[in-house]
GROMACS .gro file of C-alpha atoms in nm:
model
  456
    1MET     CA    1   0.031  -0.006  -0.010
    2ALA     CA    2   0.137   0.366  -0.126
    3ARG     CA    3   0.270   0.551   0.198
    4ARG     CA    4   0.078   0.869   0.297
    5ILE     CA    5   0.271   1.184   0.369
    6VAL     CA    6   0.091   1.485   0.475
    7ILE     CA    7   0.238   1.815   0.497
    8VAL     CA    8   0.128   2.116   0.704
    9GLY     CA    9   0.246   2.437   0.548
   10ALA     CA   10   0.335   2.503   0.182
   11GLY     CA   11   0.601   2.753   0.295
   12ALA     CA   12   1.005   2.710   0.195
   13ALA     CA   13   1.013   2.425   0.436
   14GLY     CA   14   0.671   2.273   0.351
   15THR     CA   15   0.707   2.290  -0.002
   16THR     CA   16   1.077   2.158  -0.017
   17ALA     CA   17   0.976   1.874   0.212
   18ALA     CA   18   0.690   1.779  -0.041
   19ILE     CA   19   0.923   1.780  -0.353
   20GLN     CA   20   1.200   1.574  -0.161
   21ALA     CA   21   0.932   1.335  -0.040
   22ARG     CA   22   0.820   1.244  -0.401
   23LYS     CA   23   1.187   1.216  -0.521
   24ILE     CA   24   1.276   0.966  -0.257
   25ASP     CA   25   0.931   0.762  -0.290
   26ARG     CA   26   0.806   0.760  -0.637
   27SER     CA   27   0.494   0.570  -0.539
   28SER     CA   28   0.354   0.748  -0.219
   29GLN     CA   29   0.094   1.012  -0.185
   30VAL     CA   30   0.208   1.350  -0.077
   31PHE     CA   31  -0.075   1.575   0.059
   32LEU     CA   32   0.080   1.954   0.088
   33VAL     CA   33  -0.164   2.141   0.296
   34THR     CA   34  -0.185   2.524   0.339
   35ARG     CA   35  -0.389   2.780   0.441
   36GLU     CA   36  -0.312   3.027   0.206
   37SER     CA   37  -0.495   3.049  -0.146
   38GLU     CA   38  -0.153   3.054  -0.341
   39PRO     CA   39   0.132   2.779  -0.336
   40GLU     CA   40   0.471   2.869  -0.212
   41TYR     CA   41   0.621   3.213  -0.252
   42SER     CA   42   0.899   3.435  -0.155
   43ARG     CA   43   0.839   3.606   0.172
   44CYS     CA   44   1.166   3.749   0.139
   45GLY     CA   45   1.079   3.913  -0.192
   46LEU     CA   46   0.752   4.111  -0.062
   47PRO     CA   47   0.909   4.452   0.014
   48TYR     CA   48   1.022   4.420  -0.363
   49ALA     CA   49   0.732   4.352  -0.489
   50PHE     CA   50   0.577   4.638  -0.309
   51SER     CA   51   0.833   4.874  -0.430
   52GLY     CA   52   0.800   4.766  -0.777
   53ILE     CA   53   1.167   4.615  -0.836
   54VAL     CA   54   1.005   4.299  -0.842
   55PRO     CA   55   0.704   4.336  -1.131
   56SER     CA   56   0.416   4.197  -0.976
   57LEU     CA   57   0.314   4.006  -0.644
   58GLU     CA   58   0.256   3.685  -0.901
   59ALA     CA   59   0.608   3.699  -0.989
   60LEU     CA   60   0.717   3.595  -0.626
   61ILE     CA   61   0.493   3.269  -0.680
   62SER     CA   62   0.770   3.010  -0.694
   63HIS     CA   63   0.545   2.722  -0.920
   64PRO     CA   64   0.232   2.708  -1.072
   65PRO     CA   65  -0.045   2.450  -0.901
   66SER     CA   66   0.049   2.239  -1.232
   67PHE     CA   67   0.384   2.216  -1.100
   68TYR     CA   68   0.249   2.019  -0.813
   69GLU     CA   69  -0.054   1.822  -0.928
   70SER     CA   70   0.091   1.731  -1.323
   71VAL     CA   71   0.450   1.732  -1.270
   72ASN     CA   72   0.524   1.579  -0.920
   73LYS     CA   73   0.184   1.415  -0.854
   74ILE     CA   74   0.179   1.630  -0.520
   75LYS     CA   75  -0.155   1.677  -0.404
   76LEU     CA   76  -0.171   2.043  -0.323
   77VAL     CA   77  -0.459   2.172  -0.098
   78LEU     CA   78  -0.501   2.508  -0.097
   79GLY     CA   79  -0.737   2.729   0.154
   80THR     CA   80  -0.694   2.460   0.388
   81GLU     CA   81  -0.625   2.492   0.787
   82CYS     CA   82  -0.521   2.208   0.972
   83MET     CA   83  -0.763   2.201   1.275
   84LYS     CA   84  -0.581   1.931   1.496
   85ILE     CA   85  -0.366   1.620   1.492
   86TRP     CA   86  -0.450   1.298   1.599
   87PRO     CA   87  -0.088   1.111   1.689
   88ASP     CA   88  -0.297   0.801   1.790
   89LYS     CA   89  -0.505   0.772   1.516
   90LYS     CA   90  -0.247   0.904   1.256
   91THR     CA   91  -0.451   1.173   1.140
   92VAL     CA   92  -0.500   1.524   1.049
   93GLU     CA   93  -0.818   1.712   1.076
   94VAL     CA   94  -0.850   2.025   0.802
   95ALA     CA   95  -1.095   2.268   0.741
   96ASP     CA   96  -1.186   2.448   0.431
   97THR     CA   97  -1.131   2.813   0.517
   98GLN     CA   98  -1.413   2.959   0.280
   99THR     CA   99  -1.684   2.696   0.377
  100GLY     CA  100  -1.570   2.559   0.684
  101ASN     CA  101  -1.608   2.193   0.598
  102ARG     CA  102  -1.411   1.926   0.773
  103LYS     CA  103  -1.251   1.615   0.674
  104ALA     CA  104  -0.959   1.372   0.796
  105LEU     CA  105  -0.621   1.316   0.595
  106VAL     CA  106  -0.471   0.983   0.740
  107TYR     CA  107  -0.093   0.973   0.733
  108ASP     CA  108   0.192   0.740   0.765
  109ALA     CA  109   0.436   1.023   0.826
  110LEU     CA  110   0.327   1.379   0.915
  111VAL     CA  111   0.565   1.707   0.825
  112ILE     CA  112   0.482   1.993   1.038
  113ALA     CA  113   0.582   2.330   0.843
  114THR     CA  114   0.372   2.587   1.023
  115GLY     CA  115   0.599   2.865   0.994
  116ALA     CA  116   0.593   3.156   1.221
  117VAL     CA  117   0.340   3.443   1.261
  118PRO     CA  118   0.396   3.804   1.367
  119THR     CA  119   0.378   3.919   1.716
  120VAL     CA  120   0.152   4.218   1.785
  121PRO     CA  121   0.244   4.461   2.064
  122SER     CA  122  -0.041   4.546   2.338
  123ILE     CA  123  -0.084   4.921   2.214
  124LYS     CA  124  -0.387   5.092   2.250
  125GLY     CA  125  -0.555   5.156   1.914
  126ILE     CA  126  -0.366   4.861   1.783
  127GLU     CA  127  -0.683   4.681   1.620
  128ALA     CA  128  -0.763   5.012   1.415
  129SER     CA  129  -0.798   4.994   1.022
  130GLY     CA  130  -0.497   5.102   0.896
  131VAL     CA  131  -0.245   4.880   1.112
  132PHE     CA  132  -0.076   4.621   0.903
  133VAL     CA  133   0.166   4.330   0.929
  134VAL     CA  134   0.383   4.175   0.621
  135ARG     CA  135   0.378   3.841   0.610
  136THR     CA  136   0.161   3.767   0.321
  137LEU     CA  137   0.087   3.820  -0.028
  138SER     CA  138  -0.254   3.943   0.110
  139ASP     CA  139  -0.101   4.148   0.367
  140ILE     CA  140   0.119   4.322   0.072
  141GLN     CA  141  -0.221   4.374  -0.140
  142ASN     CA  142  -0.435   4.512   0.143
  143LEU     CA  143  -0.159   4.763   0.229
  144ARG     CA  144  -0.111   4.881  -0.138
  145GLN     CA  145  -0.487   4.943  -0.166
  146TYR     CA  146  -0.536   5.094   0.159
  147LEU     CA  147  -0.239   5.380   0.070
  148GLU     CA  148  -0.392   5.437  -0.249
  149SER     CA  149  -0.688   5.609  -0.084
  150ARG     CA  150  -0.476   5.753   0.201
  151GLY     CA  151  -0.199   6.005   0.272
  152ARG     CA  152   0.152   5.912   0.232
  153THR     CA  153   0.296   5.930   0.560
  154VAL     CA  154   0.362   5.575   0.721
  155VAL     CA  155   0.494   5.470   1.028
  156ILE     CA  156   0.681   5.128   1.104
  157ILE     CA  157   0.689   5.005   1.442
  158GLY     CA  158   1.010   4.802   1.451
  159ALA     CA  159   1.365   4.846   1.304
  160GLY     CA  160   1.469   4.478   1.231
  161LEU     CA  161   1.485   4.336   0.900
  162VAL     CA  162   1.129   4.368   0.797
  163GLY     CA  163   1.077   4.708   0.923
  164MET     CA  164   1.409   4.842   0.746
  165GLU     CA  165   1.303   4.669   0.417
  166MET     CA  166   0.996   4.792   0.420
  167ALA     CA  167   1.099   5.129   0.481
  168GLU     CA  168   1.317   5.113   0.205
  169ALA     CA  169   1.036   4.989  -0.028
  170LEU     CA  170   0.794   5.255   0.108
  171ARG     CA  171   1.040   5.528   0.030
  172GLU     CA  172   1.103   5.385  -0.329
  173LYS     CA  173   0.734   5.440  -0.377
  174GLY     CA  174   0.770   5.837  -0.239
  175HIS     CA  175   0.603   5.792   0.088
  176ARG     CA  176   0.723   5.933   0.387
  177VAL     CA  177   0.857   5.708   0.666
  178ASN     CA  178   0.890   5.727   1.044
  179ILE     CA  179   1.041   5.390   1.227
  180VAL     CA  180   1.001   5.348   1.616
  181GLU     CA  181   1.249   5.137   1.743
  182VAL     CA  182   1.222   5.043   2.137
  183LEU     CA  183   1.630   4.946   2.132
  184PRO     CA  184   1.885   5.206   2.099
  185GLU     CA  185   1.986   5.102   1.742
  186VAL     CA  186   1.824   4.963   1.419
  187LEU     CA  187   1.845   4.558   1.329
  188PRO     CA  188   1.938   4.480   1.671
  189ALA     CA  189   1.898   4.106   1.628
  190VAL     CA  190   2.193   4.090   1.357
  191LEU     CA  191   2.443   4.368   1.406
  192ASP     CA  192   2.622   4.491   1.709
  193PRO     CA  193   2.549   4.892   1.762
  194ASP     CA  194   2.863   5.010   1.582
  195MET     CA  195   2.753   4.846   1.247
  196ALA     CA  196   2.399   4.919   1.268
  197SER     CA  197   2.490   5.275   1.286
  198ILE     CA  198   2.625   5.287   0.925
  199VAL     CA  199   2.283   5.126   0.794
  200ARG     CA  200   2.067   5.366   1.019
  201GLU     CA  201   2.256   5.691   0.892
  202ARG     CA  202   2.196   5.578   0.529
  203ALA     CA  203   1.856   5.542   0.579
  204GLU     CA  204   1.831   5.861   0.761
  205HIS     CA  205   2.021   6.025   0.460
  206ASP     CA  206   1.757   5.862   0.236
  207GLY     CA  207   1.529   6.051   0.430
  208VAL     CA  208   1.360   5.810   0.687
  209GLN     CA  209   1.289   5.925   1.032
  210ILE     CA  210   1.426   5.681   1.323
  211LEU     CA  211   1.332   5.735   1.666
  212ARG     CA  212   1.524   5.497   1.873
  213SER     CA  213   1.474   5.387   2.253
  214ALA     CA  214   1.091   5.491   2.180
  215THR     CA  215   0.804   5.310   2.249
  216ALA     CA  216   0.417   5.359   2.061
  217ASP     CA  217   0.191   5.423   2.321
  218GLU     CA  218  -0.122   5.469   2.130
  219ILE     CA  219  -0.240   5.473   1.784
  220VAL     CA  220  -0.497   5.709   1.707
  221SER     CA  221  -0.765   5.657   1.449
  222ASP     CA  222  -1.091   5.782   1.318
  223GLN     CA  223  -1.210   5.562   1.012
  224GLY     CA  224  -0.849   5.490   0.962
  225VAL     CA  225  -0.537   5.549   1.138
  226LYS     CA  226  -0.429   5.913   1.202
  227ALA     CA  227  -0.164   5.938   1.435
  228ILE     CA  228   0.079   5.719   1.643
  229VAL     CA  229   0.178   5.853   2.004
  230VAL     CA  230   0.538   5.853   2.099
  231LYS     CA  231   0.707   6.004   2.401
  232ASN     CA  232   0.385   6.187   2.447
  233GLU     CA  233   0.373   6.337   2.074
  234ALA     CA  234   0.157   6.293   1.815
  235LEU     CA  235   0.347   6.170   1.527
  236ARG     CA  236   0.111   6.171   1.188
  237ALA     CA  237   0.054   5.821   1.060
  238ASP     CA  238  -0.185   5.762   0.718
  239ALA     CA  239  -0.068   5.361   0.782
  240VAL     CA  240   0.111   5.172   1.044
  241ILE     CA  241   0.316   4.871   0.993
  242VAL     CA  242   0.380   4.660   1.269
  243ALA     CA  243   0.734   4.497   1.208
  244THR     CA  244   0.827   4.345   1.552
  245ARG     CA  245   0.958   4.015   1.574
  246VAL     CA  246   0.805   3.660   1.462
  247LYS     CA  247   0.706   3.346   1.682
  248PRO     CA  248   0.708   2.976   1.581
  249ASP     CA  249   0.348   2.909   1.524
  250VAL     CA  250   0.367   2.568   1.735
  251LYS     CA  251  -0.033   2.591   1.869
  252LEU     CA  252  -0.085   2.281   1.645
  253ALA     CA  253   0.231   2.077   1.738
  254GLU     CA  254   0.200   2.173   2.098
  255GLU     CA  255  -0.198   2.047   2.120
  256ALA     CA  256  -0.057   1.735   1.972
  257GLY     CA  257   0.192   1.674   2.231
  258VAL     CA  258   0.474   1.765   2.032
  259GLN     CA  259   0.739   1.901   2.253
  260ILE     CA  260   0.840   2.250   2.258
  261GLY     CA  261   1.194   2.380   2.380
  262ASP     CA  262   1.284   2.666   2.573
  263ALA     CA  263   1.317   2.906   2.278
  264GLY     CA  264   0.967   2.835   2.176
  265GLY     CA  265   1.007   2.649   1.910
  266ILE     CA  266   0.937   2.282   1.813
  267LEU     CA  267   1.204   2.024   1.961
  268VAL     CA  268   1.357   1.783   1.665
  269ASP     CA  269   1.664   1.533   1.636
  270ASP     CA  270   1.915   1.575   1.341
  271ARG     CA  271   1.640   1.373   1.125
  272MET     CA  272   1.412   1.654   1.179
  273LEU     CA  273   1.202   1.452   1.404
  274THR     CA  274   0.981   1.539   1.696
  275ASN     CA  275   0.928   1.338   2.024
  276LEU     CA  276   0.636   1.163   1.879
  277SER     CA  277   0.656   0.859   1.609
  278ASP     CA  278   0.637   0.966   1.244
  279ILE     CA  279   0.613   1.324   1.312
  280TYR     CA  280   0.842   1.553   1.154
  281ALA     CA  281   0.899   1.939   1.179
  282ALA     CA  282   1.121   2.200   0.973
  283GLY     CA  283   1.128   2.577   0.925
  284ASP     CA  284   1.071   2.875   1.126
  285CYS     CA  285   0.868   2.664   1.371
  286VAL     CA  286   1.177   2.473   1.498
  287GLU     CA  287   1.466   2.516   1.692
  288THR     CA  288   1.787   2.499   1.521
  289LEU     CA  289   2.096   2.339   1.704
  290CYS     CA  290   2.359   2.637   1.673
  291SER     CA  291   2.720   2.554   1.549
  292ILE     CA  292   2.872   2.803   1.760
  293THR     CA  293   2.750   2.717   2.106
  294GLY     CA  294   2.552   2.368   2.064
  295ARG     CA  295   2.259   2.515   2.205
  296ARG     CA  296   1.909   2.530   2.046
  297LEU     CA  297   1.799   2.859   1.885
  298LEU     CA  298   1.560   3.039   1.683
  299ILE     CA  299   1.750   3.052   1.329
  300GLN     CA  300   1.426   3.160   1.104
  301LEU     CA  301   1.574   3.231   0.774
  302ALA     CA  302   1.464   3.074   0.443
  303THR     CA  303   1.805   2.893   0.377
  304THR     CA  304   1.735   2.707   0.710
  305ALA     CA  305   1.395   2.627   0.626
  306VAL     CA  306   1.479   2.449   0.286
  307ARG     CA  307   1.772   2.275   0.432
  308GLN     CA  308   1.546   2.151   0.697
  309GLY     CA  309   1.288   2.066   0.500
  310LEU     CA  310   1.501   1.866   0.233
  311VAL     CA  311   1.577   1.636   0.549
  312ALA     CA  312   1.235   1.601   0.690
  313GLY     CA  313   1.085   1.567   0.381
  314ALA     CA  314   1.335   1.284   0.250
  315ASN     CA  315   1.313   1.086   0.600
  316ALA     CA  316   0.918   1.100   0.592
  317ALA     CA  317   0.962   0.895   0.274
  318GLY     CA  318   1.174   0.661   0.416
  319GLY     CA  319   1.517   0.821   0.393
  320SER     CA  320   1.791   0.857   0.591
  321GLU     CA  321   1.927   1.236   0.568
  322THR     CA  322   2.053   1.417   0.868
  323TYR     CA  323   2.058   1.822   0.929
  324LEU     CA  324   2.401   1.974   1.048
  325PRO     CA  325   2.388   2.264   1.299
  326SER     CA  326   2.405   2.613   1.163
  327ALA     CA  327   2.602   2.922   1.188
  328GLY     CA  328   2.304   3.131   1.120
  329VAL     CA  329   2.444   3.325   0.808
  330ALA     CA  330   2.255   3.561   0.581
  331THR     CA  331   2.214   3.857   0.379
  332THR     CA  332   2.028   4.169   0.277
  333LYS     CA  333   2.051   4.489   0.108
  334LEU     CA  334   1.953   4.816   0.247
  335PHE     CA  335   1.965   5.185   0.104
  336GLY     CA  336   2.270   5.051  -0.170
  337LEU     CA  337   2.417   4.894   0.127
  338GLU     CA  338   2.533   4.499   0.144
  339VAL     CA  339   2.454   4.361   0.512
  340ALA     CA  340   2.582   4.014   0.580
  341TRP     CA  341   2.610   3.836   0.917
  342ALA     CA  342   2.685   3.477   1.049
  343GLY     CA  343   2.713   3.370   1.430
  344LEU     CA  344   2.642   3.553   1.743
  345THR     CA  345   2.611   3.938   1.797
  346THR     CA  346   2.802   4.080   2.074
  347GLU     CA  347   2.444   4.101   2.301
  348THR     CA  348   2.370   3.749   2.187
  349ALA     CA  349   2.669   3.578   2.283
  350ARG     CA  350   2.694   3.744   2.615
  351MET     CA  351   2.317   3.644   2.724
  352LEU     CA  352   2.462   3.292   2.624
  353GLY     CA  353   2.702   3.349   2.881
  354LEU     CA  354   3.017   3.448   2.671
  355SER     CA  355   3.254   3.712   2.701
  356PRO     CA  356   3.334   3.800   2.326
  357VAL     CA  357   3.642   3.992   2.220
  358SER     CA  358   3.607   4.184   1.865
  359ALA     CA  359   3.762   4.381   1.608
  360ARG     CA  360   3.640   4.599   1.303
  361VAL     CA  361   3.799   4.709   1.011
  362THR     CA  362   3.717   4.952   0.745
  363ALA     CA  363   3.907   4.863   0.412
  364SER     CA  364   3.855   4.886   0.017
  365THR     CA  365   3.691   4.551  -0.168
  366ARG     CA  366   3.970   4.613  -0.422
  367LEU     CA  367   4.292   4.790  -0.446
  368PRO     CA  368   4.225   5.188  -0.340
  369TYR     CA  369   4.369   5.305  -0.684
  370MET     CA  370   4.093   5.150  -0.885
  371PRO     CA  371   3.804   5.378  -1.003
  372ASP     CA  372   3.537   5.155  -0.875
  373ALA     CA  373   3.696   5.078  -0.539
  374LYS     CA  374   3.425   5.057  -0.262
  375GLU     CA  375   3.474   5.044   0.113
  376VAL     CA  376   3.340   4.729   0.336
  377THR     CA  377   3.352   4.753   0.705
  378VAL     CA  378   3.397   4.386   0.884
  379LYS     CA  379   3.340   4.305   1.231
  380LEU     CA  380   3.474   3.994   1.375
  381LEU     CA  381   3.396   3.806   1.721
  382CYS     CA  382   3.605   3.539   1.905
  383ASN     CA  383   3.532   3.342   2.232
  384PRO     CA  384   3.893   3.435   2.412
  385GLU     CA  385   3.860   3.120   2.609
  386ASP     CA  386   3.946   2.884   2.298
  387ARG     CA  387   4.004   3.165   2.022
  388GLN     CA  388   3.755   3.036   1.778
  389LEU     CA  389   3.527   3.281   1.573
  390ILE     CA  390   3.157   3.259   1.672
  391GLY     CA  391   3.060   3.577   1.481
  392ALA     CA  392   3.127   3.788   1.177
  393GLN     CA  393   2.911   4.106   1.056
  394ILE     CA  394   3.010   4.273   0.711
  395VAL     CA  395   2.854   4.603   0.589
  396GLY     CA  396   2.955   4.769   0.241
  397GLU     CA  397   2.840   4.856  -0.109
  398GLU     CA  398   2.969   4.511  -0.259
  399HIS     CA  399   3.067   4.146  -0.166
  400ALA     CA  400   2.954   4.165   0.178
  401SER     CA  401   2.722   3.822   0.103
  402TRP     CA  402   3.020   3.618   0.005
  403ARG     CA  403   3.271   3.731   0.292
  404ALA     CA  404   2.993   3.615   0.522
  405ASN     CA  405   2.951   3.278   0.366
  406LEU     CA  406   3.368   3.238   0.417
  407ALA     CA  407   3.344   3.340   0.772
  408SER     CA  408   3.039   3.105   0.786
  409GLN     CA  409   3.239   2.836   0.683
  410ALA     CA  410   3.524   2.912   0.935
  411MET     CA  411   3.265   2.881   1.223
  412GLN     CA  412   3.135   2.555   1.108
  413MET     CA  413   3.470   2.435   1.085
  414LYS     CA  414   3.535   2.569   1.401
  415LEU     CA  415   3.882   2.777   1.314
  416THR     CA  416   4.067   2.960   1.574
  417VAL     CA  417   4.125   3.323   1.457
  418ARG     CA  418   4.464   3.273   1.389
  419GLU     CA  419   4.376   2.965   1.132
  420PHE     CA  420   4.097   3.203   0.985
  421ARG     CA  421   4.383   3.485   0.937
  422ARG     CA  422   4.624   3.245   0.785
  423ILE     CA  423   4.322   3.139   0.482
  424GLU     CA  424   4.483   3.269   0.124
  425THR     CA  425   4.281   3.424  -0.057
  426CYS     CA  426   4.318   3.551  -0.455
  427TYR     CA  427   4.440   3.915  -0.564
  428ALA     CA  428   4.390   4.142  -0.890
  429PRO     CA  429   4.386   4.517  -0.873
  430PRO     CA  430   4.018   4.533  -1.035
  431LEU     CA  431   3.903   4.244  -0.811
  432ALA     CA  432   4.031   4.180  -0.500
  433PRO     CA  433   4.315   4.369  -0.255
  434VAL     CA  434   4.626   4.151  -0.177
  435TRP     CA  435   4.493   4.141   0.229
  436ASP     CA  436   4.102   4.075   0.224
  437PRO     CA  437   3.931   4.288   0.457
  438LEU     CA  438   3.828   3.968   0.643
  439ILE     CA  439   4.201   3.889   0.684
  440LEU     CA  440   4.287   4.241   0.796
  441ALA     CA  441   3.990   4.215   1.052
  442ALA     CA  442   4.131   3.865   1.181
  443SER     CA  443   4.463   4.010   1.221
  444ALA     CA  444   4.329   4.304   1.396
  445LEU     CA  445   4.144   4.058   1.654
  446GLU     CA  446   4.436   3.823   1.672
  447ARG     CA  447   4.659   4.144   1.791
  448LYS     CA  448   4.382   4.235   2.036
  449LEU     CA  449   4.378   3.905   2.162
  450GLU     CA  450   4.743   3.920   2.200
  451GLY     CA  451   4.740   4.263   2.390
  452LEU     CA  452   4.475   4.082   2.614
  453GLY     CA  453   4.742   3.826   2.697
  454VAL     CA  454   4.549   3.562   2.548
  455PRO     CA  455   4.741   3.273   2.371
  456THR     CA  456   4.650   3.274   1.988
   0.00000   0.00000   0.00000
């Protein structure tokens, strides 16, 4: 009898799991269930579709329904909410989001890929018309339609990745943008303040007003948003975007008895298997083993999701894949700057009980006499106890991403600062300097360790 594989959630993790399951077991029945009305699309591309860099929202959709049904023989179940998992019966209860009609799907293996949901702060007036989150295609459609009939001023609550990317997208469309951030600097989850300030200053130069160490106390509305109160002052606002953190969507899993970890995500082993037999999980809803600390953290990245989805899907189909610990390497582009990072920030390292030592350098991506040379700033962090690299942050107008990839590889290999400093890099005047900025930063960090009396 053919194996029945049910996958809950059709984001990056779920869709990858479905495709991989089909590759491993050609005879299986694969069901890919999502509450959304569209198949998998790029959430990371939403700001660029809003700004017009991507020509349409539809361009973000990875594959048409025929790709699933005709090409891969995957049963794509759109507009369907998973209501309950019955592990003892190996059954998932689902409901049509339009009609409410319910039915049961029996499974031999189940993959939970429910992703994450935005957190909405407790602010007076937060339920007003004109307050948005940015997580789905429909969120962008609703925001776009609302702004077409309103003014041009938008306030964003939160200066994380989504907040900053949406600020840039709104500026591209000619909107006035204010950001309210509760912490002292932007991008607090991925950059140290001295690196984040480079990005903030570029955003401010582009016209974004950023209020730091500030909280939104109230949203004032009258048939739509009118203002937002910050530090007892009312800022005009025609719309508000809530861009605070997202949290793992684990309600369905938790109610079924799936174990949840201290960070709030689903606990899985290296096969992406939960504590319940034949139930796997992948993506933003799970906790990922950090290659640097050996602890389980929330590493909610598309690259992490697809790799975990591949492992979960393969094993649900009878395979034997494993997922390696992650360094959390990622990148974005903001206001003409490439921003990339891997590993821990100083604040995160301290929260985990470490006492990191760091060094920062600014250097050229080519020899300075070349007319197209650009500056890039690199910051490296290490654990003085074993001298291993634990973090890298790169901000510049070009080539930040591949430098973060190299630093991530060094962390995966658990290289010390000295070992990393000795890596040989290529050179040519129009392409790369003799001493890459990464190597210069490692050299500076090595000298700092020596000055502190730490053997390197």
